[in-house]
Amino acid sequence: MKHLYTVGIAILLLTVSCKEAQPIEITPDNFHASIDNVTKVIIHDIFSPPVASRIYAYPNIAAYEILASNNPDFQSLAGQLNDFTAIPQPEAETTINYDLAALVAHMQLSKQLIFSEDKIEVYRDSLYNVWRNQNEEEFTTSEAYGMKVADHISKWIDKDNYKQTRTMPKFTVQADEPSRWQPTPPAYMAGIEPHWNKIRPFVIEAPDQFKPVPPPAFSMEEDSDFYKELKEVYDISQDITAKGDETEEIAIAQFWDCNPYVSVTRGHLMFATKKITPGGHWIGITKIASKKAGFDNMNTLYAYAKTSVAMADAFISCWDEKYRSNLIRPETLINEYIDDSWKPILQTPPFPEYVSGHSVVSGAAAEALTSIFGDNFSYNDDTETPYGIPVRNFPSFRAAAQEAAISRMYGGIHYRAAVDVGLKQGQDLGKYVVNNLEMKVNNAQASN
C-alpha cells in the first residue's frame, strides 16, 4: 500500500512538472496588444506627433532585430540604420524563446521612452506572471536576452540628440514679419518641437534630403498665388459648413484629425481632449493590415518596424521644413483680413503651416505599407472608433494617404501647396526608405 502511495505521488509530481515546463507561446496578438498599450500611454502622456513617432520606432526595431536574428528569411538593420550596430547574440548553450525575448525588449524600451512607466509595468508584469508559471527556465533565459538587447539599443537611442533638444531654446515668434507663424486659438501654445530636425534620422542621410520647393511667396494681393490659396481654404470651409454637419468632407476631416491635444474652452474653464497622433493612426492601420494578411510574428514586426521607421524619418523631414519656411496658418490671416469670426472645422495645431505633417507622414507610411502588402490591399479602418468616429473603407494605402492629405484642407488648417507638396515629399521619402532598407531576403519590394 505504501508503495502504491509513493508511486502515486511520483506520478502527480511528474504531471505537475510537465505542466510547468510547457513551452511559452507568443502570438502576433501579443505584439499588437503591446503596441496598443504604448499608444494608450502616448495618448495619456500627451506626446506630440514627432515624439510619438520616436516612441514607436525604437521598440519595433528592437523586436524586429531579435526575430530577424533567428530567421534566415530576414536581414538585420545593423549597418542600414544610421549608427546602428548588430545586437548581441545569446550566450552559447542557452535556449532562447526569440518571440518572448522580442516582446520583452519591446516593452522594456517602450517603458524607457514614455512618462507613465507604471502603465507599461502593470501590463508587463501581468504577462510575466503567466510566463513564469508556464516555464520559469525558458522565461528567465529569454527575458535576460531581451533585456540585453534592449540595453544595447538603449545606448544607441541615447545618441540620437533627443535629450539635447529638451534643453534648447523655445521657438521665438517673429510678430513683425506678416508671413511668419503665430500661435493660434484657443490655447495659443508655443511652437512644438522647433529643433526636431536635430534628431538623428534612421535611414535618410540628412533632415533636408527631401527638402520641398518653397511655398508660394507671401502676398495679400488678391491676384497673388498665396492669397488665392488662402481664399480657397476659406471658400471650401464656407461651402462645407453650409451643407450641414453630416457632409463627406467633414467626416473626412474628423476621421484624420489625430490632434493629440485639443483645447476646449467653456467659460473660464479650459481643458484638453486627448486623441491618437497621426503616426498612431498609421500604426493602427499596420495592425489592421497585418491581421487581415494573417501575418506571423516575424512578418508582423517586419511591418511595424518598416512603417514606423519611415514615419519617424518623415517627421524629421517635415519638421525641418516647417521651421525653415515658418509660414503663418490660414486661421490667423482669415481672421485678420477676411472674416474675424471664422473658425476652422478642425483646431489648428501649434506649429508652422508648411508643409502638412499629415501629408508627409501619410505619404511615407503608405509607401512602406504598399511595399509590404501590395498596391491594391483594401481594408476597413476602425482606428478612430474609440473616439466615436465611424469606420472608413479604403482600396489601398495610397488612397488613404491622399484622403489624409486633403483632409487638412477640409479641416481649414492647411493651404493646398502644403497638402500637395507635402504628400509628394512623404512619398519620395517613403520610396527612399523602401529602396534602401534590405529587410526581407530575395524579396522584390515595390518602389513604383
PDB file of C-alpha atoms in Angstrom, residues 11-211:
ATOM      1  CA  ILE A  11       3.128  10.449 -10.959  1.00  0.00           C
ATOM      2  CA  LEU A  12       1.480  13.608  -9.543  1.00  0.00           C
ATOM      3  CA  LEU A  13       4.832  15.385  -9.269  1.00  0.00           C
ATOM      4  CA  LEU A  14       5.733  14.303 -12.792  1.00  0.00           C
ATOM      5  CA  THR A  15       2.403  15.650 -14.089  1.00  0.00           C
ATOM      6  CA  VAL A  16       2.909  18.991 -12.330  1.00  0.00           C
ATOM      7  CA  SER A  17       6.473  19.158 -13.578  1.00  0.00           C
ATOM      8  CA  CYS A  18       5.367  18.541 -17.148  1.00  0.00           C
ATOM      9  CA  LYS A  19       2.676  21.186 -16.826  1.00  0.00           C
ATOM     10  CA  GLU A  20       5.154  23.737 -15.516  1.00  0.00           C
ATOM     11  CA  ALA A  21       7.568  23.017 -18.359  1.00  0.00           C
ATOM     12  CA  GLN A  22       5.123  23.833 -21.164  1.00  0.00           C
ATOM     13  CA  PRO A  23       6.666  25.981 -23.913  1.00  0.00           C
ATOM     14  CA  ILE A  24       5.663  29.631 -23.783  1.00  0.00           C
ATOM     15  CA  GLU A  25       3.719  30.602 -26.890  1.00  0.00           C
ATOM     16  CA  ILE A  26       3.838  34.196 -28.133  1.00  0.00           C
ATOM     17  CA  THR A  27       1.399  35.156 -30.894  1.00  0.00           C
ATOM     18  CA  PRO A  28       1.014  38.232 -33.127  1.00  0.00           C
ATOM     19  CA  ASP A  29      -1.816  39.339 -30.845  1.00  0.00           C
ATOM     20  CA  ASN A  30       0.726  39.703 -28.032  1.00  0.00           C
ATOM     21  CA  PHE A  31       2.724  42.174 -30.120  1.00  0.00           C
ATOM     22  CA  HIS A  32      -0.406  44.004 -31.262  1.00  0.00           C
ATOM     23  CA  ALA A  33      -1.520  44.316 -27.643  1.00  0.00           C
ATOM     24  CA  SER A  34       1.873  45.623 -26.523  1.00  0.00           C
ATOM     25  CA  ILE A  35       1.865  48.284 -29.248  1.00  0.00           C
ATOM     26  CA  ASP A  36      -1.767  49.170 -28.472  1.00  0.00           C
ATOM     27  CA  ASN A  37      -0.716  49.668 -24.861  1.00  0.00           C
ATOM     28  CA  VAL A  38       2.066  52.013 -25.980  1.00  0.00           C
ATOM     29  CA  THR A  39      -0.480  54.002 -27.984  1.00  0.00           C
ATOM     30  CA  LYS A  40      -2.686  54.357 -24.914  1.00  0.00           C
ATOM     31  CA  VAL A  41       0.247  55.671 -22.888  1.00  0.00           C
ATOM     32  CA  ILE A  42       1.246  58.086 -25.664  1.00  0.00           C
ATOM     33  CA  ILE A  43      -2.296  59.479 -25.584  1.00  0.00           C
ATOM     34  CA  HIS A  44      -2.326  59.631 -21.782  1.00  0.00           C
ATOM     35  CA  ASP A  45       1.049  61.382 -21.594  1.00  0.00           C
ATOM     36  CA  ILE A  46       0.103  63.776 -24.463  1.00  0.00           C
ATOM     37  CA  PHE A  47       3.232  63.254 -26.528  1.00  0.00           C
ATOM     38  CA  SER A  48       3.485  65.418 -29.637  1.00  0.00           C
ATOM     39  CA  PRO A  49       3.331  63.687 -33.046  1.00  0.00           C
ATOM     40  CA  PRO A  50       7.111  63.860 -33.703  1.00  0.00           C
ATOM     41  CA  VAL A  51       7.981  62.492 -30.258  1.00  0.00           C
ATOM     42  CA  ALA A  52       5.354  59.763 -30.599  1.00  0.00           C
ATOM     43  CA  SER A  53       6.994  58.597 -33.845  1.00  0.00           C
ATOM     44  CA  ARG A  54      10.257  58.117 -31.974  1.00  0.00           C
ATOM     45  CA  ILE A  55       8.488  56.133 -29.241  1.00  0.00           C
ATOM     46  CA  TYR A  56       7.035  53.735 -31.812  1.00  0.00           C
ATOM     47  CA  ALA A  57      10.199  53.258 -33.858  1.00  0.00           C
ATOM     48  CA  TYR A  58      12.828  52.081 -31.377  1.00  0.00           C
ATOM     49  CA  PRO A  59      10.875  49.269 -29.635  1.00  0.00           C
ATOM     50  CA  ASN A  60       9.664  47.986 -33.005  1.00  0.00           C
ATOM     51  CA  ILE A  61      13.242  47.910 -34.294  1.00  0.00           C
ATOM     52  CA  ALA A  62      14.386  46.004 -31.195  1.00  0.00           C
ATOM     53  CA  ALA A  63      11.692  43.355 -31.529  1.00  0.00           C
ATOM     54  CA  TYR A  64      12.335  43.011 -35.263  1.00  0.00           C
ATOM     55  CA  GLU A  65      16.082  42.595 -34.737  1.00  0.00           C
ATOM     56  CA  ILE A  66      15.655  39.764 -32.253  1.00  0.00           C
ATOM     57  CA  LEU A  67      13.259  37.869 -34.503  1.00  0.00           C
ATOM     58  CA  ALA A  68      15.333  38.505 -37.634  1.00  0.00           C
ATOM     59  CA  SER A  69      18.451  37.147 -35.912  1.00  0.00           C
ATOM     60  CA  ASN A  70      16.716  33.762 -35.732  1.00  0.00           C
ATOM     61  CA  ASN A  71      15.039  33.834 -39.150  1.00  0.00           C
ATOM     62  CA  PRO A  72      17.078  33.248 -42.343  1.00  0.00           C
ATOM     63  CA  ASP A  73      14.434  34.992 -44.477  1.00  0.00           C
ATOM     64  CA  PHE A  74      15.058  38.380 -42.840  1.00  0.00           C
ATOM     65  CA  GLN A  75      18.084  40.614 -42.509  1.00  0.00           C
ATOM     66  CA  SER A  76      19.378  42.720 -39.649  1.00  0.00           C
ATOM     67  CA  LEU A  77      19.098  46.506 -39.832  1.00  0.00           C
ATOM     68  CA  ALA A  78      22.611  46.838 -38.420  1.00  0.00           C
ATOM     69  CA  GLY A  79      24.668  48.988 -40.776  1.00  0.00           C
ATOM     70  CA  GLN A  80      21.479  50.078 -42.547  1.00  0.00           C
ATOM     71  CA  LEU A  81      20.080  52.408 -39.901  1.00  0.00           C
ATOM     72  CA  ASN A  82      22.307  55.351 -39.033  1.00  0.00           C
ATOM     73  CA  ASP A  83      24.886  54.436 -36.344  1.00  0.00           C
ATOM     74  CA  PHE A  84      23.102  51.164 -35.553  1.00  0.00           C
ATOM     75  CA  THR A  85      25.333  48.184 -34.757  1.00  0.00           C
ATOM     76  CA  ALA A  86      24.476  44.499 -34.501  1.00  0.00           C
ATOM     77  CA  ILE A  87      22.626  43.339 -31.402  1.00  0.00           C
ATOM     78  CA  PRO A  88      24.429  40.939 -29.027  1.00  0.00           C
ATOM     79  CA  GLN A  89      23.954  37.225 -29.553  1.00  0.00           C
ATOM     80  CA  PRO A  90      22.704  34.840 -26.833  1.00  0.00           C
ATOM     81  CA  GLU A  91      25.270  33.030 -24.745  1.00  0.00           C
ATOM     82  CA  ALA A  92      26.357  29.659 -26.086  1.00  0.00           C
ATOM     83  CA  GLU A  93      24.306  26.658 -24.973  1.00  0.00           C
ATOM     84  CA  THR A  94      21.429  28.927 -23.936  1.00  0.00           C
ATOM     85  CA  THR A  95      17.954  28.081 -25.165  1.00  0.00           C
ATOM     86  CA  ILE A  96      16.071  31.229 -26.112  1.00  0.00           C
ATOM     87  CA  ASN A  97      12.428  31.780 -26.963  1.00  0.00           C
ATOM     88  CA  TYR A  98      13.067  34.546 -29.507  1.00  0.00           C
ATOM     89  CA  ASP A  99       9.447  35.624 -29.700  1.00  0.00           C
ATOM     90  CA  LEU A 100       9.334  36.099 -25.947  1.00  0.00           C
ATOM     91  CA  ALA A 101      12.672  37.911 -25.906  1.00  0.00           C
ATOM     92  CA  ALA A 102      11.448  40.247 -28.652  1.00  0.00           C
ATOM     93  CA  LEU A 103       8.334  41.123 -26.670  1.00  0.00           C
ATOM     94  CA  VAL A 104      10.399  41.700 -23.527  1.00  0.00           C
ATOM     95  CA  ALA A 105      12.700  44.090 -25.403  1.00  0.00           C
ATOM     96  CA  HIS A 106       9.713  45.904 -26.901  1.00  0.00           C
ATOM     97  CA  MET A 107       8.112  46.505 -23.509  1.00  0.00           C
ATOM     98  CA  GLN A 108      11.387  47.479 -21.840  1.00  0.00           C
ATOM     99  CA  LEU A 109      12.251  50.138 -24.418  1.00  0.00           C
ATOM    100  CA  SER A 110       8.671  51.396 -24.533  1.00  0.00           C
ATOM    101  CA  LYS A 111       8.841  51.900 -20.775  1.00  0.00           C
ATOM    102  CA  GLN A 112      12.050  53.917 -21.118  1.00  0.00           C
ATOM    103  CA  LEU A 113      10.604  56.233 -23.768  1.00  0.00           C
ATOM    104  CA  ILE A 114       7.381  57.347 -22.067  1.00  0.00           C
ATOM    105  CA  PHE A 115       6.495  59.137 -18.817  1.00  0.00           C
ATOM    106  CA  SER A 116       3.890  56.828 -17.242  1.00  0.00           C
ATOM    107  CA  GLU A 117       6.205  53.853 -16.750  1.00  0.00           C
ATOM    108  CA  ASP A 118       3.789  52.243 -14.315  1.00  0.00           C
ATOM    109  CA  LYS A 119       1.254  51.692 -17.088  1.00  0.00           C
ATOM    110  CA  ILE A 120       3.774  49.652 -19.049  1.00  0.00           C
ATOM    111  CA  GLU A 121       4.941  47.850 -15.908  1.00  0.00           C
ATOM    112  CA  VAL A 122       1.443  46.748 -14.895  1.00  0.00           C
ATOM    113  CA  TYR A 123       0.826  45.303 -18.350  1.00  0.00           C
ATOM    114  CA  ARG A 124       4.283  43.703 -18.469  1.00  0.00           C
ATOM    115  CA  ASP A 125       4.024  42.121 -15.020  1.00  0.00           C
ATOM    116  CA  SER A 126       0.658  40.561 -15.845  1.00  0.00           C
ATOM    117  CA  LEU A 127       2.357  38.702 -18.692  1.00  0.00           C
ATOM    118  CA  TYR A 128       5.485  37.862 -16.710  1.00  0.00           C
ATOM    119  CA  ASN A 129       3.448  36.128 -14.006  1.00  0.00           C
ATOM    120  CA  VAL A 130       1.794  33.883 -16.581  1.00  0.00           C
ATOM    121  CA  TRP A 131       5.026  33.073 -18.377  1.00  0.00           C
ATOM    122  CA  ARG A 132       6.886  32.229 -15.162  1.00  0.00           C
ATOM    123  CA  ASN A 133       4.177  29.757 -14.228  1.00  0.00           C
ATOM    124  CA  GLN A 134       4.311  28.137 -17.644  1.00  0.00           C
ATOM    125  CA  ASN A 135       8.062  27.651 -17.841  1.00  0.00           C
ATOM    126  CA  GLU A 136      10.301  29.530 -15.450  1.00  0.00           C
ATOM    127  CA  GLU A 137      13.591  28.422 -17.008  1.00  0.00           C
ATOM    128  CA  GLU A 138      12.560  29.385 -20.540  1.00  0.00           C
ATOM    129  CA  PHE A 139      11.183  32.702 -19.286  1.00  0.00           C
ATOM    130  CA  THR A 140      14.318  33.544 -17.294  1.00  0.00           C
ATOM    131  CA  THR A 141      16.793  32.946 -20.100  1.00  0.00           C
ATOM    132  CA  SER A 142      14.610  34.636 -22.722  1.00  0.00           C
ATOM    133  CA  GLU A 143      13.890  37.652 -20.538  1.00  0.00           C
ATOM    134  CA  ALA A 144      17.590  38.076 -19.839  1.00  0.00           C
ATOM    135  CA  TYR A 145      18.357  38.070 -23.553  1.00  0.00           C
ATOM    136  CA  GLY A 146      15.550  40.514 -24.337  1.00  0.00           C
ATOM    137  CA  MET A 147      16.867  42.882 -21.674  1.00  0.00           C
ATOM    138  CA  LYS A 148      20.393  42.518 -23.043  1.00  0.00           C
ATOM    139  CA  VAL A 149      19.240  43.596 -26.493  1.00  0.00           C
ATOM    140  CA  ALA A 150      17.153  46.412 -25.020  1.00  0.00           C
ATOM    141  CA  ASP A 151      20.241  47.698 -23.218  1.00  0.00           C
ATOM    142  CA  HIS A 152      22.229  47.631 -26.476  1.00  0.00           C
ATOM    143  CA  ILE A 153      19.577  49.601 -28.335  1.00  0.00           C
ATOM    144  CA  SER A 154      19.101  51.962 -25.396  1.00  0.00           C
ATOM    145  CA  LYS A 155      22.718  53.065 -25.790  1.00  0.00           C
ATOM    146  CA  TRP A 156      22.023  53.752 -29.474  1.00  0.00           C
ATOM    147  CA  ILE A 157      18.920  55.731 -28.543  1.00  0.00           C
ATOM    148  CA  ASP A 158      20.898  57.906 -26.121  1.00  0.00           C
ATOM    149  CA  LYS A 159      22.955  59.278 -29.011  1.00  0.00           C
ATOM    150  CA  ASP A 160      20.070  60.497 -31.204  1.00  0.00           C
ATOM    151  CA  ASN A 161      20.197  64.073 -29.765  1.00  0.00           C
ATOM    152  CA  TYR A 162      16.726  63.882 -28.221  1.00  0.00           C
ATOM    153  CA  LYS A 163      17.957  64.706 -24.726  1.00  0.00           C
ATOM    154  CA  GLN A 164      19.921  67.667 -26.036  1.00  0.00           C
ATOM    155  CA  THR A 165      16.867  69.121 -27.775  1.00  0.00           C
ATOM    156  CA  ARG A 166      14.984  69.138 -24.453  1.00  0.00           C
ATOM    157  CA  THR A 167      17.237  71.963 -23.247  1.00  0.00           C
ATOM    158  CA  MET A 168      17.312  74.045 -26.438  1.00  0.00           C
ATOM    159  CA  PRO A 169      15.526  77.430 -26.580  1.00  0.00           C
ATOM    160  CA  LYS A 170      11.808  77.670 -27.218  1.00  0.00           C
ATOM    161  CA  PHE A 171      10.625  78.919 -30.580  1.00  0.00           C
ATOM    162  CA  THR A 172      10.641  82.698 -30.905  1.00  0.00           C
ATOM    163  CA  VAL A 173       7.678  84.265 -32.693  1.00  0.00           C
ATOM    164  CA  GLN A 174       8.578  86.986 -35.196  1.00  0.00           C
ATOM    165  CA  ALA A 175       5.428  89.074 -34.968  1.00  0.00           C
ATOM    166  CA  ASP A 176       6.888  91.920 -37.040  1.00  0.00           C
ATOM    167  CA  GLU A 177       7.009  89.716 -40.152  1.00  0.00           C
ATOM    168  CA  PRO A 178       3.489  89.157 -41.551  1.00  0.00           C
ATOM    169  CA  SER A 179       4.297  85.826 -43.216  1.00  0.00           C
ATOM    170  CA  ARG A 180       5.675  84.199 -40.041  1.00  0.00           C
ATOM    171  CA  TRP A 181       3.760  81.733 -37.932  1.00  0.00           C
ATOM    172  CA  GLN A 182       1.915  82.989 -34.866  1.00  0.00           C
ATOM    173  CA  PRO A 183       0.280  80.945 -32.086  1.00  0.00           C
ATOM    174  CA  THR A 184      -3.359  80.163 -32.802  1.00  0.00           C
ATOM    175  CA  PRO A 185      -6.532  79.982 -30.682  1.00  0.00           C
ATOM    176  CA  PRO A 186      -7.821  78.842 -28.341  1.00  0.00           C
ATOM    177  CA  ALA A 187      -4.707  77.921 -26.311  1.00  0.00           C
ATOM    178  CA  TYR A 188      -2.118  79.985 -28.224  1.00  0.00           C
ATOM    179  CA  MET A 189       0.510  77.339 -27.489  1.00  0.00           C
ATOM    180  CA  ALA A 190       4.169  77.857 -28.353  1.00  0.00           C
ATOM    181  CA  GLY A 191       5.564  76.116 -31.417  1.00  0.00           C
ATOM    182  CA  ILE A 192       6.082  72.409 -30.749  1.00  0.00           C
ATOM    183  CA  GLU A 193       9.485  70.755 -31.329  1.00  0.00           C
ATOM    184  CA  PRO A 194      11.305  73.560 -33.203  1.00  0.00           C
ATOM    185  CA  HIS A 195      14.569  71.572 -33.011  1.00  0.00           C
ATOM    186  CA  TRP A 196      13.273  68.227 -34.269  1.00  0.00           C
ATOM    187  CA  ASN A 197      15.494  68.438 -37.345  1.00  0.00           C
ATOM    188  CA  LYS A 198      18.437  67.884 -34.996  1.00  0.00           C
ATOM    189  CA  ILE A 199      17.212  64.380 -34.138  1.00  0.00           C
ATOM    190  CA  ARG A 200      19.339  61.686 -35.794  1.00  0.00           C
ATOM    191  CA  PRO A 201      17.427  60.229 -38.765  1.00  0.00           C
ATOM    192  CA  PHE A 202      17.021  56.481 -39.197  1.00  0.00           C
ATOM    193  CA  VAL A 203      17.518  55.956 -42.951  1.00  0.00           C
ATOM    194  CA  ILE A 204      17.674  59.342 -44.674  1.00  0.00           C
ATOM    195  CA  GLU A 205      21.085  60.972 -44.773  1.00  0.00           C
ATOM    196  CA  ALA A 206      20.039  64.423 -43.547  1.00  0.00           C
ATOM    197  CA  PRO A 207      16.838  66.223 -42.474  1.00  0.00           C
ATOM    198  CA  ASP A 208      16.840  68.338 -45.649  1.00  0.00           C
ATOM    199  CA  GLN A 209      17.473  65.448 -48.046  1.00  0.00           C
ATOM    200  CA  PHE A 210      13.875  65.740 -49.264  1.00  0.00           C
ATOM    201  CA  LYS A 211      13.604  69.491 -48.867  1.00  0.00           C
TER     202      LYS A 211
END
